[in-house]
Amino acid sequence: MATDTSEALFHTGEDVVLGRELVASRDLEPGQLIYSELPTLRIPSWPNDMTFESQAACLTCGTLLRLHSQSLYKCTVCSWPLCSESCQVVHIFNSIL
């Protein structure tokens, strides 16, 4: 079934009960992507217990890290855990954008 892609897939509206909303402008196919954007903020997962076995994720690539490992690399600017110096370069570059 061919569909006209020139028409917007959704428009904004306001519901008196629910508030602002996105409303489909036409019938959509199951699984059809209607909106996509890059995240405005990315934060690491931080463990609750902080034990020797605790893990955090590298701010840049998401690799799981052992927080109390001798090989833990920390950013020289913010001291957050990273997996390597190359991830620090990306981390610093992304933080100034």
Backbone as numpy.savetxt, mean C-alpha at the origin, in Angstrom:
# Nx Ny Nz CAx CAy CAz Cx Cy Cz
-20.11 -9.62 -25.79 -20.95 -8.44 -25.79 -20.06 -7.20 -25.79
-20.18 -6.37 -26.78 -19.39 -5.13 -26.87 -20.04 -4.05 -26.03
-19.20 -3.31 -25.31 -19.72 -2.22 -24.49 -19.02 -0.94 -24.87
-19.73 0.17 -24.74 -19.17 1.48 -25.03 -18.29 1.90 -23.86
-16.98 2.04 -24.11 -16.06 2.40 -23.02 -15.88 3.90 -22.88
-16.56 4.71 -23.72 -16.43 6.16 -23.61 -17.23 6.71 -22.43
-18.25 5.99 -22.00 -19.07 6.43 -20.87 -18.34 6.10 -19.57
-18.39 7.02 -18.63 -17.77 6.77 -17.33 -18.44 5.59 -16.65
-17.65 4.77 -15.99 -18.19 3.60 -15.32 -18.93 3.94 -14.04
-18.61 5.09 -13.44 -19.29 5.47 -12.21 -19.33 6.98 -12.08
-20.16 7.45 -11.19 -20.20 8.87 -10.85 -20.34 8.97 -9.33
-20.04 10.13 -8.81 -20.17 10.33 -7.37 -21.59 10.77 -7.05
-22.02 10.40 -5.88 -23.35 10.77 -5.43 -23.35 10.95 -3.93
-24.49 11.25 -3.40 -24.60 11.39 -1.94 -25.91 10.77 -1.50
-25.81 9.89 -0.52 -26.96 9.23 0.07 -27.21 9.88 1.43
-28.47 10.17 1.75 -28.77 10.86 3.00 -28.39 10.03 4.23
-28.37 8.72 4.09 -28.01 7.85 5.21 -26.53 7.49 5.19
-26.02 7.07 4.04 -24.66 6.56 3.93 -23.61 7.63 3.64
-24.00 8.78 3.13 -23.03 9.83 2.81 -22.56 9.71 1.37
-21.32 10.15 1.12 -20.77 10.13 -0.24 -20.61 8.70 -0.74
-20.81 8.53 -2.05 -20.74 7.19 -2.61 -20.36 7.24 -4.08
-19.88 6.11 -4.58 -19.66 5.92 -6.02 -20.84 5.09 -6.53
-21.45 5.53 -7.62 -22.61 4.85 -8.17 -22.28 4.43 -9.60
-22.54 3.17 -9.90 -22.29 2.68 -11.26 -23.16 3.44 -12.25
-22.57 3.86 -13.38 -23.30 4.58 -14.42 -23.99 3.64 -15.40
-23.60 2.38 -15.39 -24.19 1.38 -16.27 -23.95 0.01 -15.66
-24.51 -1.01 -16.26 -24.30 -2.37 -15.79 -22.82 -2.72 -15.92
-22.28 -3.36 -14.91 -20.87 -3.75 -14.90 -20.77 -5.26 -14.95
-19.70 -5.74 -15.56 -19.44 -7.17 -15.61 -18.85 -7.62 -14.28
-19.14 -8.85 -13.83 -18.51 -9.35 -12.60 -16.99 -9.32 -12.73
-16.32 -8.77 -11.73 -14.87 -8.70 -11.72 -14.29 -7.57 -12.54
-15.12 -6.73 -13.13 -14.64 -5.62 -13.96 -13.97 -4.57 -13.08
-12.77 -4.15 -13.47 -12.05 -3.12 -12.74 -12.68 -1.77 -13.07
-13.11 -1.05 -12.04 -13.74 0.25 -12.28 -12.91 1.41 -11.76
-11.94 1.12 -10.90 -11.14 2.21 -10.33 -9.83 1.64 -9.81
-8.75 2.37 -10.04 -7.45 1.93 -9.55 -6.59 3.15 -9.29
-5.85 3.13 -8.18 -4.92 4.22 -7.90 -3.79 3.69 -7.03
-2.67 4.39 -7.04 -1.54 4.04 -6.20 -1.85 4.45 -4.76
-1.32 3.72 -3.77 -1.58 4.11 -2.38 -0.93 5.45 -2.08
-1.59 6.24 -1.24 -1.02 7.53 -0.83 -0.09 7.37 0.36
-0.22 6.27 1.07 0.61 6.03 2.24 0.85 4.54 2.37
2.08 4.19 2.69 2.43 2.79 2.91 3.16 2.72 4.24
2.67 1.89 5.15 3.30 1.77 6.46 3.64 0.31 6.73
4.66 0.08 7.53 5.05 -1.31 7.81 4.16 -1.94 8.86
4.11 -3.25 8.83 3.45 -4.00 9.88 4.42 -4.10 11.05
3.99 -3.80 12.24 4.87 -3.85 13.39 4.33 -4.87 14.38
5.14 -5.83 14.81 4.65 -6.88 15.71 4.31 -6.34 17.10
3.41 -7.04 17.78 2.97 -6.62 19.11 3.91 -7.04 20.23
4.56 -8.20 20.09 5.29 -8.75 21.23 6.76 -8.34 21.30
7.39 -7.96 20.18 8.78 -7.52 20.15 9.76 -8.52 20.78
9.50 -9.81 20.63 10.40 -10.83 21.14 11.50 -11.09 20.13
12.43 -11.97 20.46 13.53 -12.31 19.57 13.02 -12.81 18.23
11.91 -13.51 18.24 11.37 -14.08 17.01 10.46 -13.10 16.27
10.26 -11.89 16.80 9.38 -10.92 16.15 9.89 -10.58 14.76
8.97 -10.30 13.89 9.34 -9.94 12.53 8.66 -8.64 12.14
9.34 -7.85 11.36 8.78 -6.68 10.71 9.10 -6.83 9.24
8.52 -5.99 8.43 8.78 -6.07 7.00 9.66 -4.90 6.56
10.53 -5.16 5.61 11.35 -4.12 5.00 10.41 -3.06 4.43
10.68 -1.80 4.71 9.82 -0.73 4.23 9.75 -0.65 2.71
10.76 -1.14 2.03 10.81 -1.01 0.57 10.26 -2.22 -0.15
10.76 -3.42 0.17 10.37 -4.60 -0.62 9.42 -5.55 0.11
9.22 -5.34 1.42 8.30 -6.18 2.16 8.88 -7.48 2.69
10.16 -7.73 2.48 10.80 -8.94 2.98 10.68 -8.98 4.51
10.32 -10.15 5.06 10.23 -10.27 6.51 11.63 -10.25 7.13
11.77 -9.54 8.23 13.06 -9.36 8.89 12.99 -9.84 10.33
14.10 -10.35 10.84 14.20 -10.66 12.27 14.68 -9.38 12.95
13.87 -8.85 13.84 14.15 -7.54 14.42 15.43 -7.49 15.25
15.77 -8.57 15.91 16.92 -8.55 16.80 18.12 -9.31 16.22
18.14 -9.46 14.92 19.23 -10.15 14.24 20.44 -9.23 14.13
21.64 -9.81 14.20 22.87 -9.04 14.04 22.97 -8.46 12.63
22.33 -9.11 11.66 22.42 -8.66 10.27 21.33 -7.67 9.90
20.52 -7.24 10.87 19.45 -6.29 10.57 20.04 -4.97 10.08
19.57 -4.52 8.95 20.04 -3.26 8.38 19.02 -2.18 8.76
19.48 -1.08 9.31 18.59 0.02 9.66 18.89 1.22 8.77
17.85 1.92 8.36 18.01 3.11 7.53 18.86 4.13 8.29
19.84 4.69 7.63 20.73 5.66 8.28 20.04 7.00 8.49
18.88 7.21 7.88 18.14 8.46 8.04 17.07 8.34 9.12
16.26 7.27 9.07 15.11 7.16 9.99 15.21 6.00 10.97
16.19 5.12 10.81 16.42 3.95 11.67 15.37 2.85 11.57
14.47 2.92 10.61 13.51 1.84 10.44 14.22 0.65 9.79
13.74 -0.56 10.08 14.41 -1.75 9.54 14.20 -1.91 8.04
15.30 -2.23 7.37 15.30 -2.51 5.94 16.10 -3.79 5.73
16.02 -4.37 4.55 16.77 -5.61 4.33 18.16 -5.36 3.76
18.41 -4.18 3.18 19.72 -3.94 2.56 19.93 -2.46 2.27
21.16 -2.14 1.92 21.48 -0.76 1.55 20.76 -0.36 0.26
20.60 -1.32 -0.67 19.90 -0.97 -1.91 18.44 -0.62 -1.65
17.81 -1.28 -0.68 16.44 -0.92 -0.33 16.41 0.45 0.35
17.48 0.81 1.06 17.53 2.14 1.68 17.53 3.23 0.62
18.27 3.02 -0.48 18.31 4.01 -1.55 16.90 4.26 -2.10
16.16 3.19 -2.34 14.78 3.33 -2.83 13.91 3.99 -1.77
14.06 3.57 -0.52 13.27 4.12 0.59 13.47 5.63 0.71
14.70 6.09 0.66 15.00 7.52 0.78 14.46 8.27 -0.44
14.65 7.70 -1.62 14.14 8.33 -2.84 12.62 8.49 -2.78
11.92 7.44 -2.35 10.45 7.48 -2.26 9.97 8.47 -1.21
10.74 8.66 -0.14 10.29 9.55 0.92 10.43 11.03 0.54
11.21 11.35 -0.49 11.33 12.75 -0.88 10.41 13.11 -2.03
9.71 12.12 -2.58 8.78 12.43 -3.69 7.55 13.12 -3.22
